[in-house]
PDB file of C-alpha atoms and ligand atoms in Angstrom:
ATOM      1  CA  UNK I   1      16.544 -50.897   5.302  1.00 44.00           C
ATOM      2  CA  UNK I   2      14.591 -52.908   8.276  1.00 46.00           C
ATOM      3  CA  UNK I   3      10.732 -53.054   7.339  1.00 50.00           C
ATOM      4  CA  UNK I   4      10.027 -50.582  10.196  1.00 57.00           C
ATOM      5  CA  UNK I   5      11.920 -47.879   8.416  1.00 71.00           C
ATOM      6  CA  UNK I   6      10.335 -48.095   5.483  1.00 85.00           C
ATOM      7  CA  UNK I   7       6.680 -46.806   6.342  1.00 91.00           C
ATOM      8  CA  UNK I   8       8.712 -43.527   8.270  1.00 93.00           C
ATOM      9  CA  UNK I   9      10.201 -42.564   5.482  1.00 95.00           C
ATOM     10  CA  UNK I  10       7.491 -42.640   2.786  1.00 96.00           C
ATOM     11  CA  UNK I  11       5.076 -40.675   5.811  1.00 96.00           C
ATOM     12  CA  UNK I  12       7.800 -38.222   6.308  1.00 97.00           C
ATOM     13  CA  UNK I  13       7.713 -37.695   2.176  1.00 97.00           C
ATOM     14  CA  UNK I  14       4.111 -37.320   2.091  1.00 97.00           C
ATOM     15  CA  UNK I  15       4.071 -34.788   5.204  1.00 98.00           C
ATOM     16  CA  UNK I  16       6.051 -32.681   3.606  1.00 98.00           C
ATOM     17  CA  UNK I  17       4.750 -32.607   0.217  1.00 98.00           C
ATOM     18  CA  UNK I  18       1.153 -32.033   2.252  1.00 98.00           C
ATOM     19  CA  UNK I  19       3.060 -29.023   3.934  1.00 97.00           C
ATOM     20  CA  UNK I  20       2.362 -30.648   7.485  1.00 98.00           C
ATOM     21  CA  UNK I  21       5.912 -29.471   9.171  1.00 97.00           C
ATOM     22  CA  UNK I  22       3.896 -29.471  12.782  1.00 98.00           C
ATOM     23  CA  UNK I  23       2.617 -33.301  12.121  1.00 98.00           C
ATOM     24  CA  UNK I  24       6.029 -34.079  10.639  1.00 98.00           C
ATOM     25  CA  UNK I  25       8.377 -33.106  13.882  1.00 97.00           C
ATOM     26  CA  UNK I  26       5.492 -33.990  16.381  1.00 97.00           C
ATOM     27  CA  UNK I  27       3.969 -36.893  15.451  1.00 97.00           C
ATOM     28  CA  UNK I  28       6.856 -39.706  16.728  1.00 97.00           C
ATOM     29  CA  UNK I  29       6.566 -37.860  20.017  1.00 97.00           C
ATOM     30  CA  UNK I  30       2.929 -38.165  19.673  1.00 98.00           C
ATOM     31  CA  UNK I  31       2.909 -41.519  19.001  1.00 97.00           C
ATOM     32  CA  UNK I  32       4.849 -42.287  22.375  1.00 97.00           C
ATOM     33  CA  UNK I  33       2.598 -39.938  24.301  1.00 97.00           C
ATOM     34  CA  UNK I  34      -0.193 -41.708  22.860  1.00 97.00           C
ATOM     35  CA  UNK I  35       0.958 -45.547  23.579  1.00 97.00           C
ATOM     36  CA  UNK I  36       1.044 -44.829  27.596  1.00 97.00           C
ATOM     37  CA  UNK I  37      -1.925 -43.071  27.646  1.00 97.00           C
ATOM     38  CA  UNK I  38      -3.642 -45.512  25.534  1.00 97.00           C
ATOM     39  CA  UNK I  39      -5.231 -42.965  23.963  1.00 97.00           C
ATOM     40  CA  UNK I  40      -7.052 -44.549  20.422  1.00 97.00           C
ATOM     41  CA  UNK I  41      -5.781 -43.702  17.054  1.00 97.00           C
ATOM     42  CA  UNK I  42      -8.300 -40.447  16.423  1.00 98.00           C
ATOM     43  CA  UNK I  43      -7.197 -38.863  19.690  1.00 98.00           C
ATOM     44  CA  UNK I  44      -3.663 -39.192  18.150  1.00 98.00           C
ATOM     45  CA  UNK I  45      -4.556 -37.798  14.569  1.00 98.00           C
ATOM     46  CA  UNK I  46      -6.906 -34.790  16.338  1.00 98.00           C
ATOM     47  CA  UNK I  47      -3.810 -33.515  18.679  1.00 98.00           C
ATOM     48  CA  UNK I  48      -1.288 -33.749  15.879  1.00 98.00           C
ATOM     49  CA  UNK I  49      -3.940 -31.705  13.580  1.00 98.00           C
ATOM     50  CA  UNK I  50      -4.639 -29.446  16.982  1.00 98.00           C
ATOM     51  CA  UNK I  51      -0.989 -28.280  17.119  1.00 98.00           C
ATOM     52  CA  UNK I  52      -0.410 -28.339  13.174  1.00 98.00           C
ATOM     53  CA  UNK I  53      -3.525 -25.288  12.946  1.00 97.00           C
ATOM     54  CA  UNK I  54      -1.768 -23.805  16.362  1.00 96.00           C
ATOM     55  CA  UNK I  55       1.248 -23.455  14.565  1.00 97.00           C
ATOM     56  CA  UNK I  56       0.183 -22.218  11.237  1.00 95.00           C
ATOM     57  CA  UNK I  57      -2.134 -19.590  12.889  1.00 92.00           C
ATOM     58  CA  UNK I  58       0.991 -18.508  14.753  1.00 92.00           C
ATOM     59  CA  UNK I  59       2.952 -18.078  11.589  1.00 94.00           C
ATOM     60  CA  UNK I  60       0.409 -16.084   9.667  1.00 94.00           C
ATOM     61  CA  UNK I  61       0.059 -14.060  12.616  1.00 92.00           C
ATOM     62  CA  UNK I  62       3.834 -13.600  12.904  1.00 94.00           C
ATOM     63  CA  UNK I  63       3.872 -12.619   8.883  1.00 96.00           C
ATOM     64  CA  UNK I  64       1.130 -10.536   9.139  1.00 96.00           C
ATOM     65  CA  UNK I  65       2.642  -8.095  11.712  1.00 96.00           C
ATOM     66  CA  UNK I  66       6.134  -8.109   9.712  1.00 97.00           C
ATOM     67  CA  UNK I  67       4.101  -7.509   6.191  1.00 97.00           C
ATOM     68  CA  UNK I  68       2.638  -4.010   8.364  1.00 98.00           C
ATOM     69  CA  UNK I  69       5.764  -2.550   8.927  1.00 98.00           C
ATOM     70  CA  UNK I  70       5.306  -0.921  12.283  1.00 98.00           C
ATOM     71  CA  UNK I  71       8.067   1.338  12.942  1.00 96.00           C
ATOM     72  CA  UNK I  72       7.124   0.744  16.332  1.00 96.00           C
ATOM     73  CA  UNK I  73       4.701  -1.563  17.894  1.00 95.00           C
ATOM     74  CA  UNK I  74       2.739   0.151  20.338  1.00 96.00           C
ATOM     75  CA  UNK I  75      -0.712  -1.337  22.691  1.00 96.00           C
ATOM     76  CA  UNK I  76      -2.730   0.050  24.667  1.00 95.00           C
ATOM     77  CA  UNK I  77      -1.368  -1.241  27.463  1.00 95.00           C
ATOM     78  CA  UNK I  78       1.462   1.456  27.641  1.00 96.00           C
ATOM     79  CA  UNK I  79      -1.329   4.511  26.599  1.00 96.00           C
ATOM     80  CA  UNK I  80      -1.846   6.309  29.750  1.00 96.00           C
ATOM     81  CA  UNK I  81      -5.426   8.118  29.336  1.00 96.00           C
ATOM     82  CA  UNK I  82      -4.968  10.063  32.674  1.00 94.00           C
ATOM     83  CA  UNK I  83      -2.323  11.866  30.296  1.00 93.00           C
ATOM     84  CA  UNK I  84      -4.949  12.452  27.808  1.00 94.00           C
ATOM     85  CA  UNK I  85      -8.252  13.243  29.457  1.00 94.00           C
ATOM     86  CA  UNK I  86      -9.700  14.661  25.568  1.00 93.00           C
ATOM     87  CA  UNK I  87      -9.209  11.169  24.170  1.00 96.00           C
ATOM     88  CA  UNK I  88     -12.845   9.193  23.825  1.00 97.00           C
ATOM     89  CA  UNK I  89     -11.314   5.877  25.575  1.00 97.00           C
ATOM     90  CA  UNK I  90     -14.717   3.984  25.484  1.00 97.00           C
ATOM     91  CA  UNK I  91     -14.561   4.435  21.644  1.00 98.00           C
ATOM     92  CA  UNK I  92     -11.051   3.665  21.023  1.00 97.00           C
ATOM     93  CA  UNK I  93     -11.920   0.318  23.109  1.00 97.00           C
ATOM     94  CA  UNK I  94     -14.868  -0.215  20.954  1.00 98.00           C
ATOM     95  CA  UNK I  95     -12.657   0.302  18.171  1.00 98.00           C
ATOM     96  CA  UNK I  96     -10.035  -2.232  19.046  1.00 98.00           C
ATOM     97  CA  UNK I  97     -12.620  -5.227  18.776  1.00 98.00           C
ATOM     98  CA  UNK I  98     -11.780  -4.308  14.904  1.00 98.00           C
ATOM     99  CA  UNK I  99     -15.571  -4.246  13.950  1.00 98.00           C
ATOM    100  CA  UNK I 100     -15.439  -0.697  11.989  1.00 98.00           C
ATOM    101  CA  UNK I 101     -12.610  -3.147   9.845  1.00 98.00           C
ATOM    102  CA  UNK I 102     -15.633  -5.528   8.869  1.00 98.00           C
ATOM    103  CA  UNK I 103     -17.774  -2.564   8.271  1.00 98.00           C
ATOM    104  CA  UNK I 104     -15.352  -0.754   5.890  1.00 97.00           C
ATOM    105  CA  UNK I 105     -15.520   2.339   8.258  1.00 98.00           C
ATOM    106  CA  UNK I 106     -12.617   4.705   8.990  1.00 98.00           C
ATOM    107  CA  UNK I 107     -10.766   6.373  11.800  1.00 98.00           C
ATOM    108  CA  UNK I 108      -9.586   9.873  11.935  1.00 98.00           C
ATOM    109  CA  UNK I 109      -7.318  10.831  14.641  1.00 98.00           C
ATOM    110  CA  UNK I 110      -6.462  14.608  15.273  1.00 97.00           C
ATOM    111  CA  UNK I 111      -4.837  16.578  17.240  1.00 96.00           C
ATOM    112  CA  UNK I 112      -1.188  18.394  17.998  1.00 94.00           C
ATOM    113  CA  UNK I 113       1.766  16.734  18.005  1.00 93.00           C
ATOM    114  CA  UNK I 114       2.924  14.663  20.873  1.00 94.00           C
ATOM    115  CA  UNK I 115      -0.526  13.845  21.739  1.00 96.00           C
ATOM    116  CA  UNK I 116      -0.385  10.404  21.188  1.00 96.00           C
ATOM    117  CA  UNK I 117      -2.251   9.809  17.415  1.00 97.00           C
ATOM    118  CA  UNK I 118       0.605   7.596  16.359  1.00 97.00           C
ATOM    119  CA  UNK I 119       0.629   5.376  19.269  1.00 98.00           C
ATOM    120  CA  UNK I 120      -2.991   4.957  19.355  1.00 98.00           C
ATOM    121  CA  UNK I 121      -3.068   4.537  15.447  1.00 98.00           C
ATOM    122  CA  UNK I 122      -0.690   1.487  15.845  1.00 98.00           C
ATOM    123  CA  UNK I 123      -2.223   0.336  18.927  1.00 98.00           C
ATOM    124  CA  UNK I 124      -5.648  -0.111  16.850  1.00 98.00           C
ATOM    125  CA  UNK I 125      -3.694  -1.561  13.716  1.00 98.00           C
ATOM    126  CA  UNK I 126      -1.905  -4.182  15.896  1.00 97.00           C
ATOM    127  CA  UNK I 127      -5.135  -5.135  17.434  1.00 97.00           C
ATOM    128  CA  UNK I 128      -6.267  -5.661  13.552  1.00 97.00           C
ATOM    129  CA  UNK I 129      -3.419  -7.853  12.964  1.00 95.00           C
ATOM    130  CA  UNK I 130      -4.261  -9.863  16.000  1.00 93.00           C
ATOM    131  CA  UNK I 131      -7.862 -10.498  14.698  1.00 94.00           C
ATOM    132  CA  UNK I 132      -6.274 -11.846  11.924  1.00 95.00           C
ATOM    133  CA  UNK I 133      -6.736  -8.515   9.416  1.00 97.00           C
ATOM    134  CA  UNK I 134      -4.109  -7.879   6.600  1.00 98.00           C
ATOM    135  CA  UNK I 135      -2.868  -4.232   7.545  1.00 98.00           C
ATOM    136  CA  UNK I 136       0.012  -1.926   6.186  1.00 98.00           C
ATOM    137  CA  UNK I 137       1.255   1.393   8.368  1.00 98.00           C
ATOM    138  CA  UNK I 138       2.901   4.351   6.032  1.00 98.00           C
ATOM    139  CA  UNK I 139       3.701   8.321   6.774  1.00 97.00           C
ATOM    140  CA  UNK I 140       1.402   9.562   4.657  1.00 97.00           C
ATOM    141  CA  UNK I 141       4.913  11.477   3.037  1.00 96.00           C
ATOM    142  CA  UNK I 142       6.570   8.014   2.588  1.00 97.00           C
ATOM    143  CA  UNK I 143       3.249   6.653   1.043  1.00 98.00           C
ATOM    144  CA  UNK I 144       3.267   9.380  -1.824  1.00 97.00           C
ATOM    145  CA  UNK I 145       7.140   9.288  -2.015  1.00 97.00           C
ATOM    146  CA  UNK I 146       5.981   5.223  -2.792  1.00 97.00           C
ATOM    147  CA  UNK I 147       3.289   6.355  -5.264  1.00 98.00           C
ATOM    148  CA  UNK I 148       5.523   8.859  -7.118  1.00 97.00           C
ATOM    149  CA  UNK I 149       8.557   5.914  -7.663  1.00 98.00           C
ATOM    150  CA  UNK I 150       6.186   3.021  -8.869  1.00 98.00           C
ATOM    151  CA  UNK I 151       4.000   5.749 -11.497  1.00 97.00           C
ATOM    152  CA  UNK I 152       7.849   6.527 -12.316  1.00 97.00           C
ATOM    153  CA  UNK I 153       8.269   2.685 -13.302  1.00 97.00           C
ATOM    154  CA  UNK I 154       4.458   2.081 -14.342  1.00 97.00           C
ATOM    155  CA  UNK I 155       3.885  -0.065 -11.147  1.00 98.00           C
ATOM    156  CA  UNK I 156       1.159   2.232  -9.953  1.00 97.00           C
ATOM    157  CA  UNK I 157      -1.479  -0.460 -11.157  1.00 97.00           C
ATOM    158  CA  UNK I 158       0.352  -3.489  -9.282  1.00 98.00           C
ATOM    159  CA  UNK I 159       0.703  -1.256  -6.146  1.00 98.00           C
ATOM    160  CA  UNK I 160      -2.814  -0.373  -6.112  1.00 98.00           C
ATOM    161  CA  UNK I 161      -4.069  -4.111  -6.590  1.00 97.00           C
ATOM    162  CA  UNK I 162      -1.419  -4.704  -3.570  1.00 96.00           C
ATOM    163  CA  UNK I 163      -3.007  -2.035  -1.395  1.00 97.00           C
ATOM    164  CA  UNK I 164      -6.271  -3.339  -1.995  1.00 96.00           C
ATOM    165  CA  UNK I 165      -5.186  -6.710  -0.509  1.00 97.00           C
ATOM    166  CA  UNK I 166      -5.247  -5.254   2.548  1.00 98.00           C
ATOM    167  CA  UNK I 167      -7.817  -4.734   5.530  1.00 98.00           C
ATOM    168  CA  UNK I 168      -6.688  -1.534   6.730  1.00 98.00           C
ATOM    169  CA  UNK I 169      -3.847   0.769   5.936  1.00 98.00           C
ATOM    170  CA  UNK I 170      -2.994   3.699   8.026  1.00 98.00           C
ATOM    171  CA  UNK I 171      -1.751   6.292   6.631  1.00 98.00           C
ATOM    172  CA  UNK I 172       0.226   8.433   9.598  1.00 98.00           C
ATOM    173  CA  UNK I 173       0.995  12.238   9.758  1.00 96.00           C
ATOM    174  CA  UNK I 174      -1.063  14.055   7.163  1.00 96.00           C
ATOM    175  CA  UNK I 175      -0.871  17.705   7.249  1.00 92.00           C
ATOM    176  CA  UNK I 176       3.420  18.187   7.842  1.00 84.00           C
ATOM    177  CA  UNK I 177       4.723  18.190   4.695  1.00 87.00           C
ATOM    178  CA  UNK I 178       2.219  19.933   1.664  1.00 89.00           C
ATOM    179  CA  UNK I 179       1.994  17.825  -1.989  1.00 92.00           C
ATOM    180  CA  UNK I 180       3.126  18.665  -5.065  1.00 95.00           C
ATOM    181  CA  UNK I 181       0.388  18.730  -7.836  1.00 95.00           C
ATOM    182  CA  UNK I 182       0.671  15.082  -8.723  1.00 96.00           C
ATOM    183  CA  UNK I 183       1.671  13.877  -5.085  1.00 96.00           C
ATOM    184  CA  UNK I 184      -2.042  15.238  -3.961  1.00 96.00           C
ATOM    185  CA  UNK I 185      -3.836  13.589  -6.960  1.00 97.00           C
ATOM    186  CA  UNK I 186      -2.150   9.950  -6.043  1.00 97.00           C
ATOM    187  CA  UNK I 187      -3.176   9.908  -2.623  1.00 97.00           C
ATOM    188  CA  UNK I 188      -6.564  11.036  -3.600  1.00 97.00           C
ATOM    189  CA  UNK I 189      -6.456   7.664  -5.794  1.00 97.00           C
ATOM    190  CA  UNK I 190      -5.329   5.876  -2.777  1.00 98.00           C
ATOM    191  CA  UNK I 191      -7.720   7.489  -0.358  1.00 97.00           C
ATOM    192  CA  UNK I 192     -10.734   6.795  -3.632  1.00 97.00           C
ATOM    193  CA  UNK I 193     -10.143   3.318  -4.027  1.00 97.00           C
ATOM    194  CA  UNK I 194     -10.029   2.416  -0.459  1.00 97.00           C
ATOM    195  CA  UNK I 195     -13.727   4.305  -0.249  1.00 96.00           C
ATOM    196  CA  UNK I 196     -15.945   1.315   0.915  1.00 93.00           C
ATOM    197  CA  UNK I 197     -13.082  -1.851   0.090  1.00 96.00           C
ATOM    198  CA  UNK I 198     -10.467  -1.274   2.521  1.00 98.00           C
ATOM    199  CA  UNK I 199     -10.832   0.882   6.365  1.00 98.00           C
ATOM    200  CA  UNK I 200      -7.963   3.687   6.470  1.00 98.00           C
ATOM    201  CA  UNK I 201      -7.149   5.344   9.703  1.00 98.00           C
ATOM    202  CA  UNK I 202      -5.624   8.444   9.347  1.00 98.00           C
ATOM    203  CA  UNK I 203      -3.900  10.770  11.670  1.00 98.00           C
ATOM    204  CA  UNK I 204      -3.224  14.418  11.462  1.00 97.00           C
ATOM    205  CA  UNK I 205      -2.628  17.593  13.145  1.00 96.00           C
ATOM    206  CA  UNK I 206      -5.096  19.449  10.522  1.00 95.00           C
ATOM    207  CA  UNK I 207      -8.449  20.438  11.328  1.00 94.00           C
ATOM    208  CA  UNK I 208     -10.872  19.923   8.580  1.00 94.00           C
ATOM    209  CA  UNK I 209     -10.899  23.183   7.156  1.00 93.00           C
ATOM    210  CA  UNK I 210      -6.981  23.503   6.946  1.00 94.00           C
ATOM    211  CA  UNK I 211      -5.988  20.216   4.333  1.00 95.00           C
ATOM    212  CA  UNK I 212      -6.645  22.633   1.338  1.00 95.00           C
ATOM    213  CA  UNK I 213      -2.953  23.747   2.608  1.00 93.00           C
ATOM    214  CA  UNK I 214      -1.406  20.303   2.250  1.00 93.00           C
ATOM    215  CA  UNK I 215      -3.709  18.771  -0.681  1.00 94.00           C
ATOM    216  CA  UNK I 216      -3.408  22.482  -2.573  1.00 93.00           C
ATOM    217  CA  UNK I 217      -6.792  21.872  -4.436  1.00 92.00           C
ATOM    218  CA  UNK I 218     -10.193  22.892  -2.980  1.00 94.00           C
ATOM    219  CA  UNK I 219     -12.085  20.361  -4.931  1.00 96.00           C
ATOM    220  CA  UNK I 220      -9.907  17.798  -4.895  1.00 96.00           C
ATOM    221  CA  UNK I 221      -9.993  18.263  -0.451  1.00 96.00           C
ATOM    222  CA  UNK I 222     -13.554  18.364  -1.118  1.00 96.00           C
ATOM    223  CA  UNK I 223     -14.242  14.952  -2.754  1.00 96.00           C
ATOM    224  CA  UNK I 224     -11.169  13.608  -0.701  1.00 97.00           C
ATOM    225  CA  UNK I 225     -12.460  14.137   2.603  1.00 97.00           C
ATOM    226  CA  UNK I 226     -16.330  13.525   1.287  1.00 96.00           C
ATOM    227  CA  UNK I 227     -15.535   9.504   0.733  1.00 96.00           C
ATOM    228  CA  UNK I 228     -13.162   9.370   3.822  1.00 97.00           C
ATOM    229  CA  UNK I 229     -15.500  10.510   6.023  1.00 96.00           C
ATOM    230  CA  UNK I 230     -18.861   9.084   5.049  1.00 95.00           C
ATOM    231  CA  UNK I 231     -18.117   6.297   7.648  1.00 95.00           C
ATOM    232  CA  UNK I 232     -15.747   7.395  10.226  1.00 97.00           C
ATOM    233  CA  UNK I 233     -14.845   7.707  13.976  1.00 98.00           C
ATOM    234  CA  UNK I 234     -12.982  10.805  14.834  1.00 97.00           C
ATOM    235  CA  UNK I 235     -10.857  10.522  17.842  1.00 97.00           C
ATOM    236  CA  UNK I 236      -9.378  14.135  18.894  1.00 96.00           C
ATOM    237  CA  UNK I 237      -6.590  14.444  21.662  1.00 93.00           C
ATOM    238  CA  UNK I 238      -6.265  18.590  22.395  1.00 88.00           C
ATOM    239  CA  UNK I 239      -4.046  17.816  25.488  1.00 84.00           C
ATOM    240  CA  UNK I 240      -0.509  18.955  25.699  1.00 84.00           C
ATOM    241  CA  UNK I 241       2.146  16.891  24.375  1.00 89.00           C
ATOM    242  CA  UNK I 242       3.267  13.671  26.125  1.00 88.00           C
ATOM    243  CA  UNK I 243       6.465  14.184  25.065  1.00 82.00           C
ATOM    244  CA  UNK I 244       6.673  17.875  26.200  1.00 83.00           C
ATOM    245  CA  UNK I 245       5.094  17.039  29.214  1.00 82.00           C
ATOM    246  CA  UNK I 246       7.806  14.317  29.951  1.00 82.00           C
ATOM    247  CA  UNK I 247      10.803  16.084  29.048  1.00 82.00           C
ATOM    248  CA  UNK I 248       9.292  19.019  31.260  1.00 83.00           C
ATOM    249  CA  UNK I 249       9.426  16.376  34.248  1.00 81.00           C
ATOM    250  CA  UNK I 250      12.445  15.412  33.935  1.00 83.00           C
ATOM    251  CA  UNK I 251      14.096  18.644  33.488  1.00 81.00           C
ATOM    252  CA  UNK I 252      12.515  19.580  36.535  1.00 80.00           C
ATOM    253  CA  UNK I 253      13.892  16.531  38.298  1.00 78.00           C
ATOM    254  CA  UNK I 254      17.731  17.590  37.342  1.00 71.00           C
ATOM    255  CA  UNK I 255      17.828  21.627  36.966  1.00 60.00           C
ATOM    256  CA  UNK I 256      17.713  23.193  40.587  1.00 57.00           C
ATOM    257  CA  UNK I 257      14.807  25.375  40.953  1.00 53.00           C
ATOM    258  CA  UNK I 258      17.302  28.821  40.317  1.00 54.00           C
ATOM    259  CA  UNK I 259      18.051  27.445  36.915  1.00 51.00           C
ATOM    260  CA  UNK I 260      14.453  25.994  35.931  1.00 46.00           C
ATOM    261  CA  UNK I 261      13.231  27.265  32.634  1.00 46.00           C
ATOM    262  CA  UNK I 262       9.729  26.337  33.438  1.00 43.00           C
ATOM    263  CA  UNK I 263       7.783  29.726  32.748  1.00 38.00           C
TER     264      UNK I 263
HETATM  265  P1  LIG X 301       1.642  12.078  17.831  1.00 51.78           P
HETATM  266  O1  LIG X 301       1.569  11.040  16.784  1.00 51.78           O
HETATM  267  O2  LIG X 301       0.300  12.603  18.257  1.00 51.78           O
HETATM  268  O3  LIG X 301       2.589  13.194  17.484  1.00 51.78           O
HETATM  269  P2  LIG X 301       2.901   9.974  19.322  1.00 51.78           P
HETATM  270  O4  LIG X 301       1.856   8.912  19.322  1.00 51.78           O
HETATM  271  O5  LIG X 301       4.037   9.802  18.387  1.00 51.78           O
HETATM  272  O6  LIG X 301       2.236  11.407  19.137  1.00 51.78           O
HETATM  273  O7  LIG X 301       3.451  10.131  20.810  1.00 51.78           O
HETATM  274  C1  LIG X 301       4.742  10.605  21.095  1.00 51.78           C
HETATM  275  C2  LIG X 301       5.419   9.686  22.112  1.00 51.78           C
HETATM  276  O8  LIG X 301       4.770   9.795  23.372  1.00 51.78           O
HETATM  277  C3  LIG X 301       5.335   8.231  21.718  1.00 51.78           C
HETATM  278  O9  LIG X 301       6.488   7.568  22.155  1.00 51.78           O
HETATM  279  C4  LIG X 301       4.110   7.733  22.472  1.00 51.78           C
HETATM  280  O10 LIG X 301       4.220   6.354  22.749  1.00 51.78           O
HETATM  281  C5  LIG X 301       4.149   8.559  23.734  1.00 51.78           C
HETATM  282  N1  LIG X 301       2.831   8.889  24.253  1.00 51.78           N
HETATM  283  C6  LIG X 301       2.006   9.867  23.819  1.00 51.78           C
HETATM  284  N2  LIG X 301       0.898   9.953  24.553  1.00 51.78           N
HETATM  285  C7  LIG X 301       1.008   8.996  25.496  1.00 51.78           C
HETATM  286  C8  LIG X 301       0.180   8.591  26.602  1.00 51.78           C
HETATM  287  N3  LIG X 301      -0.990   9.198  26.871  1.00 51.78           N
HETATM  288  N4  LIG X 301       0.608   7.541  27.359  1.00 51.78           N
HETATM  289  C9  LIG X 301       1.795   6.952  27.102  1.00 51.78           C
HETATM  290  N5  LIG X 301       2.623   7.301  26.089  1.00 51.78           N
HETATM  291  C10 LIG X 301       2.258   8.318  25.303  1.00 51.78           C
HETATM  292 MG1  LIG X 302       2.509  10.960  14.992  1.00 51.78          MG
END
């Protein structure tokens, strides 16, 4: 081995048993970029540590969104407001700076289907990601259907130290499918525990006064909906569905106007 060799190969060792894989496959490159610019030795060590905290913010960013499990990633670029005059925009901008996370506060959105609570729900929880939050998107159904399988295997502990890992879980569509008895009491737990640790935002087509039908227990609704809404923003969209609306247009566009349905 010639003596120049040497020295590379012990510094590639020790980069990667410092877990440096940005210095490791930049810093030859660096080196050369360095020499013609005659830029001094700390110049050299500050860009290779620049790009080696670029990189690793990138990657937890890039984890973070996978560990969320959007179905869909939605922004609020695509949210057309004009659709949805009801919706508060000013607050759901004011609640995309993630602030309400840091505060442990919680976001309610309601309305009928098709208005848009989903998409805005994910919009907000992607923004959380962004800001670097730990988040995790269920159906409220598939969240319970979780809770009933790990109290089946006595996981329920380890899944509710896992849940309270996190930021801000959403927890979508409330109010389709009603609980059994013991499906109601675990997402009370869930809703319980998160009361002042983690921000939920929630999204439903229930009004207040109607999740008796879905939870099945008045005082169990009660104290539920006392801790989730002791801090929250309530976002309501009482427009007509988007999706209505755009299936609508577009039957319009194709059905001559003898065979329109529109009433
Ligand atoms: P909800 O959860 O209230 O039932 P969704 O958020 O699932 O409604 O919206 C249904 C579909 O319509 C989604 O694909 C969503 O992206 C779209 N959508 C709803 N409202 C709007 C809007 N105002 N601008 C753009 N897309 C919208
Ligand atoms: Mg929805």
């Amino acid at each position: 081995m010639t003596s120049g060799k040497k020295p590379a190969v012990l510094l590639e060792h020790y980069l990667k048993q410092l877990k440096l894989p940005t210095v490791l496959r930049e810093y030859g490159k660096m080196a050369e970029i360095c020499r013609t610019e005659r830029a001094d030795y700390q110049t050299f060590l500050l860009r290779l540590c620049e790009r080696e905290v670029a990189d690793r913010e990138q990657r937890a960013a890039e984890r973070r969104l996978k560990a969320a499990k959007f179905p869909v990633v939605k922004t609020l670029d695509t949210f057309d407001f004009k659709a949805q005059p009801s919706i508060n925009q000013a607050l759901m901008r004011e609640l995309l700076r993630g602030e309400y996370i840091d505060k442990r506060e919680n976001v309610l959105f309601v309305g009928n289907s098709g208005t848009g609570k989903t998409h805005l729900a994910t919009a907000l929880a992607f923004a959380a990601c962004r800001r670097g939050n730990r988040v995790r998107f269920y159906t409220v159904t598939g969240l319970v259907t979780e809770l009933l399988e790990r109290r089946e295997e006595r996981q329920l502990k380890r899944f509710h130290r896992q849940l309270e890992k996190m930021h801000l879980v959403v927890l979508d569509e409330l109010g389709y499918v009603p609980f059994s008895k013991a499906g109601a009491e675990l997402l009370f737990e869930v809703v319980s525990r998160a009361y002042e640790r983690t921000s939920l935002i929630v999204t439903t087509n229930l009004p207040f006064e109607n999740w008796t039908e879905v939870l099945g227990n008045e005082r169990l609704t009660g104290a539920l909906l006392d801790r989730l809404t002791h801090r929250i923003h309530i976002i309501e969209a009482n427009g007509e569905s988007y999706r209505l609306k755009e299936a609508k247009r577009r039957l319009k566009r194709k059905t001559p106007p003898s065979l329109s349905a529109e009433k």
